[in-house]
Tab-separated table of C-alpha atoms and ligand atoms in Angstrom:
chain	number	residue	atom	x	y	z
W	1	MET	CA	54.174	82.400	74.654
W	2	LYS	CA	56.242	85.413	73.719
W	3	ILE	CA	60.049	85.796	74.004
W	4	THR	CA	61.501	89.314	73.880
W	5	VAL	CA	65.233	90.026	73.562
W	6	PRO	CA	66.872	93.471	73.530
W	7	ALA	CA	69.441	94.822	71.091
W	8	THR	CA	72.946	95.342	72.419
W	9	SER	CA	75.829	97.731	71.901
W	10	ALA	CA	79.173	95.956	72.380
W	11	ASN	CA	82.750	97.052	73.041
W	12	ILE	CA	81.852	100.569	74.324
W	13	GLY	CA	85.307	101.742	73.244
W	14	PRO	CA	88.090	99.702	74.848
W	15	GLY	CA	85.930	96.793	76.109
W	16	PHE	CA	86.592	94.863	72.919
W	17	ASP	CA	84.916	91.403	72.889
W	18	SER	CA	84.210	91.858	76.597
W	19	VAL	CA	81.801	94.703	77.441
W	20	GLY	CA	78.274	95.419	76.243
W	21	VAL	CA	75.040	97.146	77.183
W	22	ALA	CA	71.443	96.203	76.367
W	23	VAL	CA	69.495	98.933	74.550
W	24	SER	CA	65.853	99.607	73.722
W	25	LYS	CA	65.301	97.884	70.389
W	26	TYR	CA	63.755	94.432	70.444
W	27	LEU	CA	63.418	91.043	68.777
W	28	VAL	CA	60.077	89.387	69.581
W	29	ILE	CA	59.285	85.706	69.011
W	30	ASP	CA	55.639	84.627	69.286
W	31	VAL	CA	55.214	80.884	69.661
W	32	LEU	CA	51.902	80.303	67.845
W	33	LYS	CA	51.137	76.571	67.799
W	34	GLU	CA	52.541	73.093	67.210
W	35	ALA	CA	52.875	72.229	63.533
W	36	ASP	CA	54.079	69.435	61.217
W	37	ALA	CA	57.208	71.368	60.379
W	38	TRP	CA	58.998	74.422	61.744
W	39	PHE	CA	57.853	77.668	60.125
W	40	ILE	CA	58.688	81.273	61.017
W	41	GLU	CA	56.369	84.035	59.809
W	42	HIS	CA	58.396	87.215	59.313
W	43	ASP	CA	58.856	90.182	57.027
W	44	LEU	CA	62.520	90.683	57.829
W	45	GLY	CA	63.785	90.195	54.286
W	46	ASP	CA	66.251	87.636	53.081
W	47	ILE	CA	66.452	85.256	56.063
W	48	PRO	CA	65.166	81.654	56.166
W	49	SER	CA	61.640	80.822	57.371
W	50	ASP	CA	62.427	77.153	57.988
W	51	GLY	CA	64.754	75.117	60.194
W	52	ASN	CA	67.779	76.878	58.651
W	53	ASN	CA	66.960	80.086	60.504
W	54	LEU	CA	69.581	80.859	63.191
W	55	LEU	CA	66.766	80.884	65.782
W	56	LEU	CA	65.960	77.244	65.063
W	57	THR	CA	69.492	75.947	64.439
W	58	THR	CA	70.305	77.383	67.873
W	59	ALA	CA	67.195	75.988	69.601
W	60	LEU	CA	67.722	72.529	68.067
W	61	GLN	CA	71.393	72.538	69.031
W	62	VAL	CA	70.300	73.040	72.647
W	63	ALA	CA	67.319	70.608	72.537
W	64	PRO	CA	67.416	68.395	69.387
W	65	ASP	CA	64.045	66.698	70.070
W	66	LEU	CA	61.873	69.837	70.162
W	67	LYS	CA	58.468	69.433	68.509
W	68	PRO	CA	58.068	71.699	65.463
W	69	HIS	CA	56.056	74.892	65.951
W	70	ARG	CA	54.780	77.776	63.907
W	71	LEU	CA	56.399	80.978	65.130
W	72	LYS	CA	56.248	84.672	64.356
W	73	MET	CA	59.412	86.776	64.409
W	74	THR	CA	59.308	90.576	64.524
W	75	SER	CA	62.258	92.857	65.134
W	76	ASP	CA	63.285	96.487	64.960
W	77	ILE	CA	66.966	95.581	65.428
W	78	PRO	CA	68.601	96.263	62.059
W	79	LEU	CA	70.789	93.486	60.593
W	80	ALA	CA	74.589	93.787	60.386
W	81	ARG	CA	74.647	97.292	61.897
W	82	GLY	CA	76.521	96.670	65.169
W	83	LEU	CA	73.440	96.330	67.393
W	84	GLY	CA	73.692	92.618	68.125
W	85	SER	CA	70.911	91.364	65.825
W	86	SER	CA	72.354	87.841	65.493
W	87	SER	CA	73.118	87.629	69.220
W	88	SER	CA	69.508	88.495	70.004
W	89	VAL	CA	68.390	85.638	67.720
W	90	ILE	CA	70.825	83.212	69.412
W	91	VAL	CA	69.566	84.219	72.872
W	92	ALA	CA	65.945	83.843	71.689
W	93	GLY	CA	66.765	80.375	70.281
W	94	ILE	CA	68.264	79.248	73.591
W	95	GLU	CA	65.236	80.605	75.461
W	96	LEU	CA	62.879	78.887	73.009
W	97	ALA	CA	64.579	75.538	73.715
W	98	ASN	CA	64.643	76.304	77.429
W	99	GLN	CA	60.886	76.918	77.496
W	100	LEU	CA	59.642	74.240	75.065
W	101	ALA	CA	61.849	71.503	76.556
W	102	ASP	CA	61.509	72.665	80.192
W	103	LEU	CA	65.270	72.783	80.659
W	104	ASN	CA	65.257	75.254	83.580
W	105	LEU	CA	68.525	76.785	82.404
W	106	THR	CA	70.086	79.387	84.681
W	107	ASP	CA	71.184	82.702	83.129
W	108	ASP	CA	74.822	81.593	83.466
W	109	GLN	CA	74.085	78.362	81.590
W	110	LYS	CA	72.354	80.387	78.863
W	111	LEU	CA	75.417	82.628	78.686
W	112	ASP	CA	77.790	79.624	78.345
W	113	LEU	CA	75.717	78.220	75.479
W	114	ALA	CA	75.285	81.579	73.736
W	115	THR	CA	78.967	82.507	74.014
W	116	LYS	CA	80.071	79.187	72.535
W	117	ILE	CA	77.749	79.766	69.568
W	118	GLU	CA	78.587	83.477	69.072
W	119	GLY	CA	82.316	83.218	69.895
W	120	HIS	CA	82.430	86.159	72.304
W	121	PRO	CA	80.153	87.224	75.162
W	122	ASP	CA	79.864	91.003	74.688
W	123	ASN	CA	76.507	91.011	72.833
W	124	VAL	CA	74.888	87.811	74.120
W	125	ALA	CA	75.573	88.620	77.797
W	126	PRO	CA	73.621	91.911	77.938
W	127	ALA	CA	70.928	90.362	75.704
W	128	ILE	CA	70.444	87.751	78.464
W	129	PHE	CA	70.940	89.870	81.598
W	130	GLY	CA	70.048	93.380	80.410
W	131	ASN	CA	72.025	96.400	81.594
W	132	LEU	CA	75.843	96.596	81.450
W	133	VAL	CA	77.793	93.326	81.387
W	134	VAL	CA	81.554	92.905	81.640
W	135	ALA	CA	82.645	89.409	80.624
W	136	SER	CA	85.652	87.320	79.675
W	137	TYR	CA	85.810	84.184	77.545
W	138	VAL	CA	89.115	82.386	77.826
W	139	ASP	CA	89.831	78.647	77.393
W	140	GLN	CA	86.093	78.039	76.758
W	141	LYS	CA	85.220	79.508	80.173
W	142	VAL	CA	82.908	82.507	80.569
W	143	ASN	CA	83.074	84.810	83.563
W	144	SER	CA	80.736	87.784	83.811
W	145	ILE	CA	79.574	90.616	86.028
W	146	VAL	CA	76.309	92.506	85.529
W	147	ALA	CA	76.196	96.112	86.689
W	148	ASP	CA	73.966	99.164	86.429
W	149	PHE	CA	74.833	101.359	83.465
W	150	PRO	CA	74.831	104.963	84.804
W	151	GLU	CA	71.797	107.137	83.951
W	152	THR	CA	72.871	108.176	80.468
W	153	ALA	CA	71.137	108.820	77.168
W	154	PHE	CA	72.188	107.138	73.913
W	155	VAL	CA	71.906	108.605	70.423
W	156	ALA	CA	72.643	106.124	67.650
W	157	PHE	CA	73.410	106.927	64.046
W	158	ILE	CA	72.496	103.768	62.124
W	159	PRO	CA	73.894	103.950	58.571
W	160	ASN	CA	71.844	102.665	55.656
W	161	TYR	CA	74.594	100.174	54.795
W	162	GLU	CA	75.603	96.883	56.373
W	163	LEU	CA	79.040	96.017	57.736
W	164	LYS	CA	79.613	92.324	58.330
W	165	THR	CA	81.386	91.542	61.605
W	166	SER	CA	83.796	89.256	59.714
W	167	ASP	CA	84.798	92.137	57.393
W	168	SER	CA	85.152	94.509	60.317
W	169	ARG	CA	87.299	91.975	62.216
W	170	GLY	CA	89.363	91.495	59.062
W	171	VAL	CA	91.008	94.925	59.436
W	172	LEU	CA	92.243	94.217	62.983
W	173	PRO	CA	95.895	93.292	63.607
W	174	SER	CA	96.702	89.655	64.387
W	175	THR	CA	99.299	90.544	67.037
W	176	PHE	CA	99.622	93.380	69.509
W	177	ASP	CA	102.814	94.803	70.988
W	178	TYR	CA	103.218	94.055	74.743
W	179	LYS	CA	103.569	97.715	75.824
W	180	GLU	CA	100.615	98.705	73.673
W	181	ALA	CA	98.536	95.881	75.176
W	182	VAL	CA	99.359	97.059	78.699
W	183	ALA	CA	98.361	100.618	77.796
W	184	ALA	CA	95.190	99.409	76.045
W	185	SER	CA	94.098	97.350	79.013
W	186	SER	CA	94.827	100.189	81.473
W	187	ILE	CA	92.494	102.411	79.411
W	188	ALA	CA	89.822	99.678	79.463
W	189	ASN	CA	90.223	99.276	83.222
W	190	VAL	CA	89.602	103.004	83.774
W	191	ALA	CA	86.599	102.962	81.418
W	192	ILE	CA	84.966	100.140	83.381
W	193	ALA	CA	85.859	101.554	86.805
W	194	ALA	CA	84.440	104.950	85.800
W	195	LEU	CA	81.217	103.357	84.504
W	196	LEU	CA	80.853	101.428	87.764
W	197	ALA	CA	81.524	104.613	89.751
W	198	GLY	CA	78.953	106.495	87.642
W	199	ASP	CA	81.564	109.025	86.497
W	200	MET	CA	80.490	109.532	82.874
W	201	VAL	CA	83.036	112.276	82.203
W	202	LYS	CA	86.001	110.017	83.012
W	203	ALA	CA	84.263	107.036	81.425
W	204	GLY	CA	83.773	109.074	78.250
W	205	GLN	CA	87.468	110.047	78.068
W	206	ALA	CA	88.551	106.429	78.471
W	207	ILE	CA	85.915	105.147	76.024
W	208	GLU	CA	87.262	107.515	73.357
W	209	SER	CA	90.870	106.462	74.040
W	210	ASP	CA	90.451	102.865	72.859
W	211	PHE	CA	93.554	101.200	71.366
W	212	PHE	CA	92.039	97.794	70.597
W	213	HIS	CA	89.798	98.282	67.572
W	214	GLU	CA	88.422	101.734	66.709
W	215	ARG	CA	91.635	103.102	65.231
W	216	TYR	CA	91.651	100.232	62.709
W	217	ARG	CA	87.946	100.267	61.937
W	218	GLN	CA	87.281	103.997	61.647
W	219	LYS	CA	88.042	103.966	57.936
W	220	LEU	CA	85.133	101.548	57.393
W	221	VAL	CA	82.593	104.037	58.786
W	222	LYS	CA	82.959	107.312	56.936
W	223	GLU	CA	80.509	109.180	59.196
W	224	PHE	CA	82.398	108.379	62.428
W	225	ALA	CA	84.790	111.370	62.596
W	226	GLN	CA	82.088	113.907	61.737
W	227	ILE	CA	79.690	112.584	64.398
W	228	LYS	CA	82.464	112.539	67.002
W	229	GLU	CA	83.312	116.155	66.199
W	230	LEU	CA	79.657	117.176	66.592
W	231	SER	CA	79.336	115.304	69.888
W	232	HIS	CA	82.419	117.101	71.251
W	233	LYS	CA	80.971	120.462	70.207
W	234	LEU	CA	77.779	119.685	72.138
W	235	GLY	CA	79.591	118.395	75.239
W	236	ALA	CA	78.557	114.734	74.966
W	237	TYR	CA	80.435	112.181	77.093
W	238	ALA	CA	81.699	109.975	74.272
W	239	THR	CA	81.139	108.675	70.759
W	240	TYR	CA	82.138	105.105	69.916
W	241	LEU	CA	81.667	102.492	67.234
W	242	SER	CA	78.867	100.188	68.398
W	243	GLY	CA	80.078	96.573	68.206
W	244	ALA	CA	81.802	95.974	64.898
W	245	GLY	CA	79.979	99.014	63.418
W	246	PRO	CA	78.730	100.671	61.368
W	247	THR	CA	76.384	102.183	63.996
W	248	VAL	CA	77.976	105.178	65.707
W	249	MET	CA	76.825	105.592	69.313
W	250	THR	CA	76.979	108.784	71.362
W	251	LEU	CA	76.608	108.808	75.153
W	252	LEU	CA	75.323	112.087	76.555
W	253	SER	CA	73.192	113.646	79.262
W	254	GLU	CA	69.435	113.638	78.650
W	255	ASP	CA	69.263	117.441	78.286
W	256	LYS	CA	71.543	117.314	75.216
W	257	VAL	CA	69.609	114.649	73.300
W	258	ALA	CA	67.265	116.956	71.352
W	259	ASP	CA	70.150	119.179	70.230
W	260	MET	CA	72.345	116.226	69.267
W	261	MET	CA	69.544	114.623	67.267
W	262	ALA	CA	68.608	117.857	65.470
W	263	GLN	CA	72.203	118.684	64.541
W	264	LEU	CA	72.935	115.114	63.514
W	265	GLU	CA	69.832	115.140	61.287
W	266	SER	CA	70.959	118.420	59.740
W	267	LEU	CA	74.225	116.769	58.576
W	268	LYS	CA	71.990	114.808	56.167
W	269	LEU	CA	74.037	111.628	56.466
W	270	ASP	CA	72.703	108.469	54.843
W	271	GLY	CA	71.141	106.734	57.824
W	272	GLN	CA	68.763	106.927	60.755
W	273	VAL	CA	69.190	108.942	63.942
W	274	VAL	CA	67.629	107.165	66.931
W	275	ALA	CA	67.462	107.905	70.658
W	276	LEU	CA	67.893	104.757	72.762
W	277	ALA	CA	67.754	103.928	76.462
W	278	VAL	CA	69.390	101.181	78.519
W	279	ASP	CA	67.310	98.001	78.724
W	280	ARG	CA	67.660	96.765	82.298
W	281	LYS	CA	65.753	93.473	81.963
W	282	GLY	CA	67.362	91.372	79.217
W	283	VAL	CA	65.490	88.400	77.757
W	284	GLN	CA	61.842	88.197	78.889
W	285	VAL	CA	59.277	85.407	78.577
W	286	GLU	CA	55.517	86.009	78.708
W	287	LYS	CA	53.407	82.873	78.968
W	288	ASP	CA	49.815	82.718	77.676
F	301	HSE	N1	83.223	92.490	69.852
F	301	HSE	C1	82.715	92.198	68.546
F	301	HSE	C2	83.518	92.970	67.519
F	301	HSE	C3	81.264	92.623	68.500
F	301	HSE	O1	83.748	94.141	67.749
F	301	HSE	O2	83.930	92.392	66.498
F	301	HSE	C4	80.586	92.310	67.195
F	301	HSE	O3	80.317	90.963	67.051
């Protein structure tokens, strides 16, 4: 059996802790065979291969009596870069428990479990459903809507350094002025409405007008301003900080992708330039 989970890009400007889209990088878990103890083959660096791996702590939280297996984990989702790598592992762990213990979980049940573990739904929801997901998590209750992300290309700049979500959340204010909150949520409302209406020009303006997090976090990602300036020069829709950063995501029409990538490469920033597409499927299971 094989479980595949997409990467995700959360927040999309003003949708802080609430909005995310699944994108075309993937975590793949191959379930090889039963074993005496859990073991995960991987070459993903400094992460556990035993029951301490987030995949297995998650799976065993959902179904404590699972029989140990030998697994193989491969992934092209970089760690701590704002592309939902830990959320994809949590979603894979829930799916692993779902399959091995025959739990028949619905997608909404998977989302409840994943949100409780992750703390917010904006990465785990699109990792489960694919596409664009708008979700709230208040008083331990998740509410979500899945929608088609408009036909849009994504160009990601993935820096060669990590930014831990906890550090990136550490620069955010602990309170927010009432008037500012009303303005911030009106901007978020327009961003979502424009995405749902397929109006990428208006969506782009609202995405770049975020009040909730980017203004505080920009200083943590030194490449952000330069990439945004380039994307404006080329007529892209918007550039935003993906999740908690440091990946910088640009939304643009397909015909501008080659130019954006070439000019971004020529800036010689320390990182990778990658074209991504929307993943419209979310978590997938292939049985042998
Ligand atoms: N909404 C989260 C944040 C996503 O921006 O901190 C990363 O976990």
